[in-house]
Coordinates of C-alpha atoms in Angstrom, one line a residue:
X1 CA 3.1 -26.6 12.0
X2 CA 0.1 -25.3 12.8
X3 CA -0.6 -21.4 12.6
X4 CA -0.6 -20.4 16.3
X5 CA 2.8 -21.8 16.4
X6 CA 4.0 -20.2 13.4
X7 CA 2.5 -16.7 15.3
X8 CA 4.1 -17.7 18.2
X9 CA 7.5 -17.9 16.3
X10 CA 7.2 -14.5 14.7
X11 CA 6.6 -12.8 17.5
X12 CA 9.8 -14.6 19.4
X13 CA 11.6 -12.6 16.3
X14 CA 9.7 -9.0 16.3
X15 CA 10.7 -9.2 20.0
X16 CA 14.4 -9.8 19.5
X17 CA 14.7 -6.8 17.1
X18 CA 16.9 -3.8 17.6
X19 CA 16.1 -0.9 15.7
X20 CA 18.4 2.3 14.2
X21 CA 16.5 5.2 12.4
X22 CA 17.5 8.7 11.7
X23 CA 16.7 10.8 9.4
X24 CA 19.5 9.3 6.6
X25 CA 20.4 5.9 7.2
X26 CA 18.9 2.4 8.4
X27 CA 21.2 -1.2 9.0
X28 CA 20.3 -4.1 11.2
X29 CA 22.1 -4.5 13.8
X30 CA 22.4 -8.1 15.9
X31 CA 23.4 -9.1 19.5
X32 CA 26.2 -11.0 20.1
X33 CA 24.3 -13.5 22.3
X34 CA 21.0 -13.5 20.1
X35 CA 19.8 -17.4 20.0
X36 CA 21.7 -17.8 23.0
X37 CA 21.0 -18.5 27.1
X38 CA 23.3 -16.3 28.1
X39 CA 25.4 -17.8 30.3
X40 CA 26.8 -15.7 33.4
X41 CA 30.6 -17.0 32.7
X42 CA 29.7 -15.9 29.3
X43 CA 29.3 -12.4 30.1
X44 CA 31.7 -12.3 32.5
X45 CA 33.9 -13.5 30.3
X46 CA 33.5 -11.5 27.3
X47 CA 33.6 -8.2 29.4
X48 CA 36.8 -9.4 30.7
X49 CA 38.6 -9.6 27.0
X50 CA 37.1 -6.1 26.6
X51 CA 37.9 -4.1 29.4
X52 CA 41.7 -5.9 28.9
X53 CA 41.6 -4.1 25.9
X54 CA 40.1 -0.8 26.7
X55 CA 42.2 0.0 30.0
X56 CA 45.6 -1.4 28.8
X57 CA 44.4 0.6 25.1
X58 CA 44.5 4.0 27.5
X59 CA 48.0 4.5 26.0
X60 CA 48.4 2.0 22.4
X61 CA 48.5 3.9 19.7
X62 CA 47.0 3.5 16.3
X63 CA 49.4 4.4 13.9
X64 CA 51.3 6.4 15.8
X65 CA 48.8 8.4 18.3
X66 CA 45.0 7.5 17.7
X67 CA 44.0 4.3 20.1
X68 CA 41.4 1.9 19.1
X69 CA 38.8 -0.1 21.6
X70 CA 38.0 -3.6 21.7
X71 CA 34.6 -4.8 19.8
X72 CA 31.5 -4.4 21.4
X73 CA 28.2 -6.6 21.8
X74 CA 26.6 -5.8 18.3
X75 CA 27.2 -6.9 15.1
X76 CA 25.2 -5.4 12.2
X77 CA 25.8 -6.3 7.8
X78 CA 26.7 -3.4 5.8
X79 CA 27.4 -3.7 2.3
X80 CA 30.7 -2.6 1.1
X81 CA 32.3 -2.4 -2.5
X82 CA 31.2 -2.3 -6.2
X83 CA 28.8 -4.1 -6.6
X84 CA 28.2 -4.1 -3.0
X85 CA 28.9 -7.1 -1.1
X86 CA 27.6 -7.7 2.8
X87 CA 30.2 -7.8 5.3
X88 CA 29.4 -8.4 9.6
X89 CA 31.0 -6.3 11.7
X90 CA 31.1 -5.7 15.3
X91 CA 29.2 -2.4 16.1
X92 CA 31.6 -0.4 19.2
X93 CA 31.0 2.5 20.8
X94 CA 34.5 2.9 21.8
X95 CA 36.6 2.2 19.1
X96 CA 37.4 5.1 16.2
X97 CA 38.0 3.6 13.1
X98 CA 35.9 1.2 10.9
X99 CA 37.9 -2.2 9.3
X100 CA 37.2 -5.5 7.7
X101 CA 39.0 -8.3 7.2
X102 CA 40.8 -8.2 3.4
X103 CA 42.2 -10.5 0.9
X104 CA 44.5 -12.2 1.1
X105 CA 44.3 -12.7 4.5
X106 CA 46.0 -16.3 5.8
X107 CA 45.2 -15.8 10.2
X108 CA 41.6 -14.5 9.4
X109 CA 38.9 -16.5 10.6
X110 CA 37.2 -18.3 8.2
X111 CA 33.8 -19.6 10.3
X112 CA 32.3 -18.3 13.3
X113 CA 29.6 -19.8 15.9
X114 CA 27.6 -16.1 15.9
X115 CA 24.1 -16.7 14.8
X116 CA 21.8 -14.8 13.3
X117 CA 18.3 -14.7 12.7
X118 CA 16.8 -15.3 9.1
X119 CA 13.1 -14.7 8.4
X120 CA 12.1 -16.7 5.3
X121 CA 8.9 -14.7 3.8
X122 CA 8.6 -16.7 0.6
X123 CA 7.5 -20.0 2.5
X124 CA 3.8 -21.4 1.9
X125 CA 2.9 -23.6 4.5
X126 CA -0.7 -25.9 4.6
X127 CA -3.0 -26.3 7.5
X128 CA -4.9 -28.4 8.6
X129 CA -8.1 -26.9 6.9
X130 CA -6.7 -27.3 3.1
X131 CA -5.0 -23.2 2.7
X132 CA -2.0 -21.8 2.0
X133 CA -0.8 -18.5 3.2
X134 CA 2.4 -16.4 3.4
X135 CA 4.3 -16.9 6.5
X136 CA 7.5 -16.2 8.5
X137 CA 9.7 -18.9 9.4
X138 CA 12.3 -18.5 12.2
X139 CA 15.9 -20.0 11.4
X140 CA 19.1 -19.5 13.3
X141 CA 22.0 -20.0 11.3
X142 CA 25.7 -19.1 11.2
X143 CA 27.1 -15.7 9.9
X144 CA 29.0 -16.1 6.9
X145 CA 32.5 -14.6 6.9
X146 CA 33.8 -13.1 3.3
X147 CA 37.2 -11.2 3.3
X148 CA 37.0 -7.6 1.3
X149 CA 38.5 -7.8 -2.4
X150 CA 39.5 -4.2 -3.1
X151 CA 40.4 -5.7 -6.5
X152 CA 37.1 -6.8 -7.4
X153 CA 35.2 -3.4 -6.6
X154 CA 35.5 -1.0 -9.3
X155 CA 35.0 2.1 -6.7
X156 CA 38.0 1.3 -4.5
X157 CA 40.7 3.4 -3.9
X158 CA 43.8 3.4 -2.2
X159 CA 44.7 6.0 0.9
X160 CA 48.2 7.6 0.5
X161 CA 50.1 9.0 3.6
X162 CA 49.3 12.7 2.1
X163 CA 45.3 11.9 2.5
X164 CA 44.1 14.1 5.0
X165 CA 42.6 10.7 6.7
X166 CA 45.7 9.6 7.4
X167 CA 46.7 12.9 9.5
X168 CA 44.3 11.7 11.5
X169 CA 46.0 8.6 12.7
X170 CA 49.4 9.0 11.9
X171 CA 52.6 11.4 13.7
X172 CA 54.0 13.1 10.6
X173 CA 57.3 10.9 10.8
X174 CA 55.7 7.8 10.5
X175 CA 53.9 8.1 7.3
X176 CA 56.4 9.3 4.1
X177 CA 54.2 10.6 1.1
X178 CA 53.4 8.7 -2.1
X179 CA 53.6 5.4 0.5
X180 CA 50.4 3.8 1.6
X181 CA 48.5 4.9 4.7
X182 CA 48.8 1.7 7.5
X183 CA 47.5 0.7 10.6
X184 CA 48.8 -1.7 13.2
X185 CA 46.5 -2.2 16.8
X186 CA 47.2 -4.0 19.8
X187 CA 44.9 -4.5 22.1
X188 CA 45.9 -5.0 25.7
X189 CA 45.2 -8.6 25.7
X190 CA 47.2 -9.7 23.0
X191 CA 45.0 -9.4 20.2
X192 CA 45.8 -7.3 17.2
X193 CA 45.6 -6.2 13.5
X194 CA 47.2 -4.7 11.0
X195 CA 46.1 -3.4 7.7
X196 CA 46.4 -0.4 5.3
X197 CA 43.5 2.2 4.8
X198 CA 41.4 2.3 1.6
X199 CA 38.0 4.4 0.3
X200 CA 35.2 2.8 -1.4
X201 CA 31.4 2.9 -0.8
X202 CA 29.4 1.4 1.8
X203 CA 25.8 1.0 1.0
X204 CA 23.1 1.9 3.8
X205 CA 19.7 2.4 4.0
X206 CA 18.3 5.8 3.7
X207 CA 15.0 6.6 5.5
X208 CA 12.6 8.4 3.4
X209 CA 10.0 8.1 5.1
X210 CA 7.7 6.3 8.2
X211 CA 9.4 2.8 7.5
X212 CA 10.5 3.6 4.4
X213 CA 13.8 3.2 2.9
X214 CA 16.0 3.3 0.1
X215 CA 19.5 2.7 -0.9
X216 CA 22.2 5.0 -0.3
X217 CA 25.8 5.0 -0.9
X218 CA 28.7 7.0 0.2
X219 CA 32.1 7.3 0.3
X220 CA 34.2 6.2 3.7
X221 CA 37.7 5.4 4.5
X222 CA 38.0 1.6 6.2
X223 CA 40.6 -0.3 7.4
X224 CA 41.6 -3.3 4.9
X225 CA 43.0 -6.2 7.4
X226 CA 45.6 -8.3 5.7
X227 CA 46.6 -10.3 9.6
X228 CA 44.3 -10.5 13.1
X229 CA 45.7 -12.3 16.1
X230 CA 44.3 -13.0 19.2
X231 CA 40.4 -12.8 20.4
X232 CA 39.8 -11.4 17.1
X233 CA 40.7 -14.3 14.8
X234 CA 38.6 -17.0 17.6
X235 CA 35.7 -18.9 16.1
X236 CA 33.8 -18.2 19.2
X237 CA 32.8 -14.4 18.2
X238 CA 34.7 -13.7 14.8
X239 CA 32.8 -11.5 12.5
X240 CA 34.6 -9.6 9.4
X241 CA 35.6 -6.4 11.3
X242 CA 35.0 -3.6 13.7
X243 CA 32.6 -0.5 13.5
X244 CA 33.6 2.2 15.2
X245 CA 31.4 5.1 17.2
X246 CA 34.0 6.7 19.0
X247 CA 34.8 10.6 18.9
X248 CA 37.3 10.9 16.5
X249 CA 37.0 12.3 13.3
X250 CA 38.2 9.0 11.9
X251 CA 35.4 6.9 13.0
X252 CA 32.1 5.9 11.1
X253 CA 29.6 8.5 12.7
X254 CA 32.6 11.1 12.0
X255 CA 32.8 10.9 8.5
X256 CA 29.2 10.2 7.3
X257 CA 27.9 13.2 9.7
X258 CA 31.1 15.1 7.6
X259 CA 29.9 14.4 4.0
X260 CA 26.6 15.1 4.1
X261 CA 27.2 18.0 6.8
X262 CA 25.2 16.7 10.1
X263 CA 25.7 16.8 13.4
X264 CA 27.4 13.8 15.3
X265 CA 24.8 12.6 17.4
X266 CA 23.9 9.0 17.7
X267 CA 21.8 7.1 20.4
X268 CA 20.8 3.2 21.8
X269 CA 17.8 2.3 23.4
X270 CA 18.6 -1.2 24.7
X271 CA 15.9 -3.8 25.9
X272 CA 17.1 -6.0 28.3
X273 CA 14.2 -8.1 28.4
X274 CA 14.2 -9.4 24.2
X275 CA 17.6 -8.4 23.7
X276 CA 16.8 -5.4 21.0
X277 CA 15.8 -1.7 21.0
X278 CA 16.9 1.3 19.2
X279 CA 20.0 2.4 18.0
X280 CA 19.9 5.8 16.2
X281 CA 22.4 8.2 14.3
X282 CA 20.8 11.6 14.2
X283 CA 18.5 14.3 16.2
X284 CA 15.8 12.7 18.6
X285 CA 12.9 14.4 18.8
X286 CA 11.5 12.3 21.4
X287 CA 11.6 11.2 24.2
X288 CA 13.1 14.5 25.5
X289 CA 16.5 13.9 27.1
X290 CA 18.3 15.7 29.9
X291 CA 22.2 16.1 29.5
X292 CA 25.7 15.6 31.1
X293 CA 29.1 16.9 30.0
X294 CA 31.4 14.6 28.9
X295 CA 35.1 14.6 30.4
X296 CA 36.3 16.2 27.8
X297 CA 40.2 14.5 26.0
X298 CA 39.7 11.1 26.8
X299 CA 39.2 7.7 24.9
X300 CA 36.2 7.0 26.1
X301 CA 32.7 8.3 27.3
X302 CA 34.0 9.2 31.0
X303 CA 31.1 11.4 32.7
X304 CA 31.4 13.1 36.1
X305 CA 30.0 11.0 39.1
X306 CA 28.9 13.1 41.7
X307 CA 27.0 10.5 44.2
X308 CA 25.1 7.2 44.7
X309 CA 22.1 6.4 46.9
X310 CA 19.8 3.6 47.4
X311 CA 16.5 4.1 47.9
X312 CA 17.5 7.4 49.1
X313 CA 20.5 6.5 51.6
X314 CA 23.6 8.0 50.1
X315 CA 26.6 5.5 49.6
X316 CA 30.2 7.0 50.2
X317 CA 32.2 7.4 46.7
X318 CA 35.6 6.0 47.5
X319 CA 38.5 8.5 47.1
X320 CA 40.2 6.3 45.1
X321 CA 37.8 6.8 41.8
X322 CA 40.0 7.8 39.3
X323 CA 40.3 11.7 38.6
X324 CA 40.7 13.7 35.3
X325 CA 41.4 17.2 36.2
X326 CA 39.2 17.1 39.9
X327 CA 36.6 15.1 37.8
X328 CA 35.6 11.8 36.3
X329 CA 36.2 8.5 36.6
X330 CA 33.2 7.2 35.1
X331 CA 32.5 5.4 31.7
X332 CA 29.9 4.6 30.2
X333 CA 30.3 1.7 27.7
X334 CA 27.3 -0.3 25.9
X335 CA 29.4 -3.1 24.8
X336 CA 30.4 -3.8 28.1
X337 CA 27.5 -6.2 30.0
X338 CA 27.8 -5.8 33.2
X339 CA 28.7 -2.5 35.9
X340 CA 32.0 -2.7 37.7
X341 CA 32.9 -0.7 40.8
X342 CA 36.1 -0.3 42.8
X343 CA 35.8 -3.3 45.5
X344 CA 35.1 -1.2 48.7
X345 CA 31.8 0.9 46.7
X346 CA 30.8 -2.6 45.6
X347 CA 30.7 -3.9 49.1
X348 CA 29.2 -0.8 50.5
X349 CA 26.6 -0.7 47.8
X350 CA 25.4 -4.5 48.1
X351 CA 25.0 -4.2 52.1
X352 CA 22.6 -1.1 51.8
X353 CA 20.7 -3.0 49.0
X354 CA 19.9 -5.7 51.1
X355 CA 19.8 -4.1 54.5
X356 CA 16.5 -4.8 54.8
X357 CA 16.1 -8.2 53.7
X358 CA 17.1 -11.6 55.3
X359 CA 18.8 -12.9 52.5
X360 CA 21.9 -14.9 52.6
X361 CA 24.5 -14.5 49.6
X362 CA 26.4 -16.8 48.3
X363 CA 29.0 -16.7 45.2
X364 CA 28.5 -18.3 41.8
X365 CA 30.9 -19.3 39.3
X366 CA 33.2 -17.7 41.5
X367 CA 32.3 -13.8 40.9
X368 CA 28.7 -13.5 41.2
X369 CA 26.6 -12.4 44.5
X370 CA 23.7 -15.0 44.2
X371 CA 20.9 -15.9 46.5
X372 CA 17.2 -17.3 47.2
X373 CA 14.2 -14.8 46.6
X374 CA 10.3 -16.2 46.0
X375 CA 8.9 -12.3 46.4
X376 CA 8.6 -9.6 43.6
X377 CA 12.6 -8.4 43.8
X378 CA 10.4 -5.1 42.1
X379 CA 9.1 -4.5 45.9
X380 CA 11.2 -6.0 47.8
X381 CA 14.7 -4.1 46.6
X382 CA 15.8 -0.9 46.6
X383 CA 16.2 1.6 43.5
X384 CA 19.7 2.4 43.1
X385 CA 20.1 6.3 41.9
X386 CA 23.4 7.3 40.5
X387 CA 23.7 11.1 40.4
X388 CA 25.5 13.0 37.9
X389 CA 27.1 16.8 36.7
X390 CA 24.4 19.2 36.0
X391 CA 21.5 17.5 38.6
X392 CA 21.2 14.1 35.9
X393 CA 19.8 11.3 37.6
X394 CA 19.5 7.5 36.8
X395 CA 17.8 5.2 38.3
X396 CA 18.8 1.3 38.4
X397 CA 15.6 -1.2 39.4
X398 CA 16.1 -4.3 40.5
X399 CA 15.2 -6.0 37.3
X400 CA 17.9 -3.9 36.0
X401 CA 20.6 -5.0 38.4
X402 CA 19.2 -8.7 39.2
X403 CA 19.5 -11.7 36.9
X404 CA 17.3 -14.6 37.1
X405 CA 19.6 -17.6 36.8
X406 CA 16.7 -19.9 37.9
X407 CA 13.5 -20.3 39.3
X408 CA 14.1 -18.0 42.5
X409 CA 17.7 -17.9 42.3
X410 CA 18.8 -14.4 41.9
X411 CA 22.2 -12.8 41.2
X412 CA 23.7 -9.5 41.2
X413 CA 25.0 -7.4 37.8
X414 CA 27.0 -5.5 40.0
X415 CA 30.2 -6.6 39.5
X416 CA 34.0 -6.0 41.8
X417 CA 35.7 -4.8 39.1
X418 CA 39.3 -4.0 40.1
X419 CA 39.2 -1.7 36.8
X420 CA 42.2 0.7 36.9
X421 CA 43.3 4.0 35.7
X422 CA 47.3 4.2 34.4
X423 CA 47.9 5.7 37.4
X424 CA 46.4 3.3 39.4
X425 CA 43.0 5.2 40.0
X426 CA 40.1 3.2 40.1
X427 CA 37.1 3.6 37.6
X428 CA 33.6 2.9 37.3
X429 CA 32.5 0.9 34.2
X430 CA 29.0 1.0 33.6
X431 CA 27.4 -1.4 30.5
X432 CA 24.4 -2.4 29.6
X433 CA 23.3 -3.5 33.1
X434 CA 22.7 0.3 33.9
X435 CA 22.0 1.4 30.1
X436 CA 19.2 -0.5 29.6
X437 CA 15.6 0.5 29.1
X438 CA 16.6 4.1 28.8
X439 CA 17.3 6.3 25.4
X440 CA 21.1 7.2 25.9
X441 CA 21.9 10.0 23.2
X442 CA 25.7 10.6 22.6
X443 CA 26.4 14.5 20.8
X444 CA 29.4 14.6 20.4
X445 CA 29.7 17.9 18.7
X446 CA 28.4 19.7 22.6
X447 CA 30.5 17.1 24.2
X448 CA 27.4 16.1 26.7
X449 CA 25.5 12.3 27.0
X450 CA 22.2 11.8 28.6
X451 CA 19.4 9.6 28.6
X452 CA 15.6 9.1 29.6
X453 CA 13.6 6.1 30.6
X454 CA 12.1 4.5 27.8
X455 CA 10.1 1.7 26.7
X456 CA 12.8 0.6 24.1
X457 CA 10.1 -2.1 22.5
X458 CA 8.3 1.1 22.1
X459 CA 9.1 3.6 19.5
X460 CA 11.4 7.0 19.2
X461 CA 11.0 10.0 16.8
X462 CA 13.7 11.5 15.1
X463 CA 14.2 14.2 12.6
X464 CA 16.0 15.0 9.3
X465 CA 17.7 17.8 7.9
X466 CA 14.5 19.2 6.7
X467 CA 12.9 18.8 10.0
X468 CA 10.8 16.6 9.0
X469 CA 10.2 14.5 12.0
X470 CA 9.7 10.4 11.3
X471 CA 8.3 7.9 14.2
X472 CA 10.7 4.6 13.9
X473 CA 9.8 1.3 15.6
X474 CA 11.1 -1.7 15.5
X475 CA 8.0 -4.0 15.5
X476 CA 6.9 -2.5 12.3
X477 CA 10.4 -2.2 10.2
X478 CA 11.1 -6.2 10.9
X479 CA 8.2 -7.1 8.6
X480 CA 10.6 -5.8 5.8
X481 CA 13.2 -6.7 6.5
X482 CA 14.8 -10.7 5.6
X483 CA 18.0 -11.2 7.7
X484 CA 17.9 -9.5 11.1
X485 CA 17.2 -9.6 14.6
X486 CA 17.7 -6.1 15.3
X487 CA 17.9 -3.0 13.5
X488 CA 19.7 0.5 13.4
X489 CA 19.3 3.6 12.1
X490 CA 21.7 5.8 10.9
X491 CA 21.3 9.8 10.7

């Protein structure tokens, strides 16, 4: 190997890296896909599982009345456990709670096909002109699985129906004291698990500094998984748990901003292009960031739609979308891919995109609006604008909403969903396809979202309880880092 390819390779990995920094806490964090051509069947297909689980998971409890959503398209290692021990676990936005997989455990998965990328910084490699020198070498290998021992950490504890925790997520009848505090979740495609609650530490990295860190840990309570069924046991895209970012007081963000007494803010800054960005816990100082209330008593993040146009020509919102009190109907979901519209906005939407172009669609693998392009789709399509409470604006580009599935073969993100409400409503799910190269901040303490376009290669600055203000970027953390793809950092 020669040392231009050797450069070549490291820079294939700086590129893939997703970065989380905050003023407290810093984890890598991996996509699902990373290592992967992604396949359109593939994404279809996992946001299929998922939004099975998130609409039918509208009404399934969690131990009596907290609901829990499906896993999302990140996986990051924490370390849980004395002495700490590393653990992958799905990183969701939706879901409220934080579980691993626990001994004994007989229908846990025991070997996944997830990669992840390992950096080996101890090789010596000689070139052609007799020298050695210290380089990265690029390796995709499998994630390994280990099932959480509460027996052999020396700071676990066990969480009684009387702990306040379990108030959270459990009707008063369904939890009698001095008993142990349980979970049971099905999701609305079969899957499910069931487990009890426990405390112990998990270990993050604190950021004390421009690209500095140093260990941290505190106490959480985590669901211990004794029995998954379903998607969640498949070899396809097992990892050892779920991490939740939902709203609740029982999810991650929840109770670390509760223990050391910050706010509950978090962010992503997802790059569509290398498959990493930022992913932040904490106060951004910058890029500045414009808000939107959220619908306030729901699951998920629903936001109030007010209009669509492309490239300035408005497109009818059907009077179907789904409703929460004259409002709504919106979510916003990063671990969903794709956008999905009720079937008649979808139609309407596609024929003002390509009003002005001769194209001729035809569908792929069955779902997907495809055709033949040779020009820059840049200048040749319209910007799609979707327009928001409060006057908030995003904009959609073309390479936002078209995939290249070939050398001038083009197809659509937009999706027909046929995504309903309970009621039979329809909603508007928008993922990654619209999320991406933009800073999306979630405070959920003001109950707003809102976002910016950003270079999410680039770098963000946040700030700590001090107000000190530190500059985080992912190019520059991955150099220290020995097992990642991506980072995050944690407020």
């Amino acid at each position: 190997m020669n040392l231009s390819v050797t450069l070549r390779i490291f820079a294939a990995v700086s590129m893939a890296v997703i970065q989380l920094a905050s003023c407290n806490f810093v984890f890598n964090v991996t996509h699902k896909f990373a290592g992967k051509d992604k396949q359109l069947s593939e994404l279809r297909s996992h946001d299929s599982f998922r939004h099975a689980r998130m609409l039918a998971n509208l009404h399934l409890p969690l131990a009596g009345d907290s609901r829990a959503d499906s896993i999302g398209l990140y996986f990051t290692k924490i370390k849980l456990g004395s002495p700490p021990k590393d653990y992958h676990v799905q990183v969701d936005t939706g879901s409220d709670i934080l579980w691993v997989n626990c001994a004994p455990c007989p229908k846990c998965p025991v070997k996944t096909d997830l990669n992840v990328m390992m950096l080996l910084s101890n090789s010596y490699l000689t070139f052609q002109k007799h020298f050695s020198q210290l380089v990265f070498i690029c390796l995709m290998c499998k994630i390994p699985l280990s099932l959480y021992d509460s027996k052999a950490s020396s700071t676990s504890k066990k969480v009684g129906c009387e702990d306040d925790f379990c108030s959270f997520v459990s009707q008063p009848d369904a939890c009698e004291p001095m008993k142990t505090c349980s979970y049971h979740v099905v999701y609305g495609d079969g899957s499910a698990s069931d487990g009890v609650f426990v405390k112990d530490n998990v270990t993050l990295d604190q950021v004390t500094g421009n690209l500095r860190t140093a260990p941290l840990s505190q106490e959480v309570v985590f669901g211990c998984g004794s029995n998954q069924s379903g998607q969640l046991g498949k070899t396809d895209s097992a990892v050892d748990g779920i991490m939740g970012f939902g709203q609740a007081n029982t999810s991650i963000i929840s109770q670390l901003a509760a223990a050391r007494n910050k706010k509950r803010i978090f962010s992503h800054c997802l790059d569509n292009v290398n498959g990493g960005g930022i992913f932040a816990v904490g106060e951004v100082e910058s890029p500045l960031v414009k808000f939107t209330p959220l619908v306030p008593n729901q699951l998920h993040y629903n936001v109030i739609l007010k209009g669509i146009d492309v490239g300035g020509e408005p497109v009818a919102l059907p009077p179907s979308l789904a409703v929460f009190g004259g409002d709504g109907g919106t979510i916003i979901d990063s671990g969903t891919t794709l956008a999905y519209l009720p079937e008649n906005l979808y139609t309407s939407l596609l024929q003002k995109i390509t009003a002005r172009q001769p194209i001729k669609l035809h569908t792929v693998q069955e779902t997907f609006a495809c055709f033949s392009f040779t020009l820059n789709t840049d200048k040749a399509f319209p910007v799609v604008n979707l327009h928001f409470e409060d006057k908030l604006k995003m904009s959609v580009y073309p390479h936002d909403y078209l995939f290249s599935l070939r050398k001038d073969l083009y197809c659509f993100g937009w999706q027909s969903g046929g995504l309903t409400n309970q009621d039979g409503s329809d909603v508007i799910l928008l993922g990654d396809l619209v999320l991406s190269n933009k800073l999306v901040v979630y405070d959920l303490d003001n109950e707003v979202v809102g976002w910016a376009e950003h270079n999410c290669s680039s770098s963000i600055k946040v700030k700590d309880g001090s107000g000190a203000v530190f500059s985080v970027e992912a190019n520059n953390l991955i150099a220290s880092s020995s097992s990642s793809s991506s980072s995050l950092v944690i407020n």
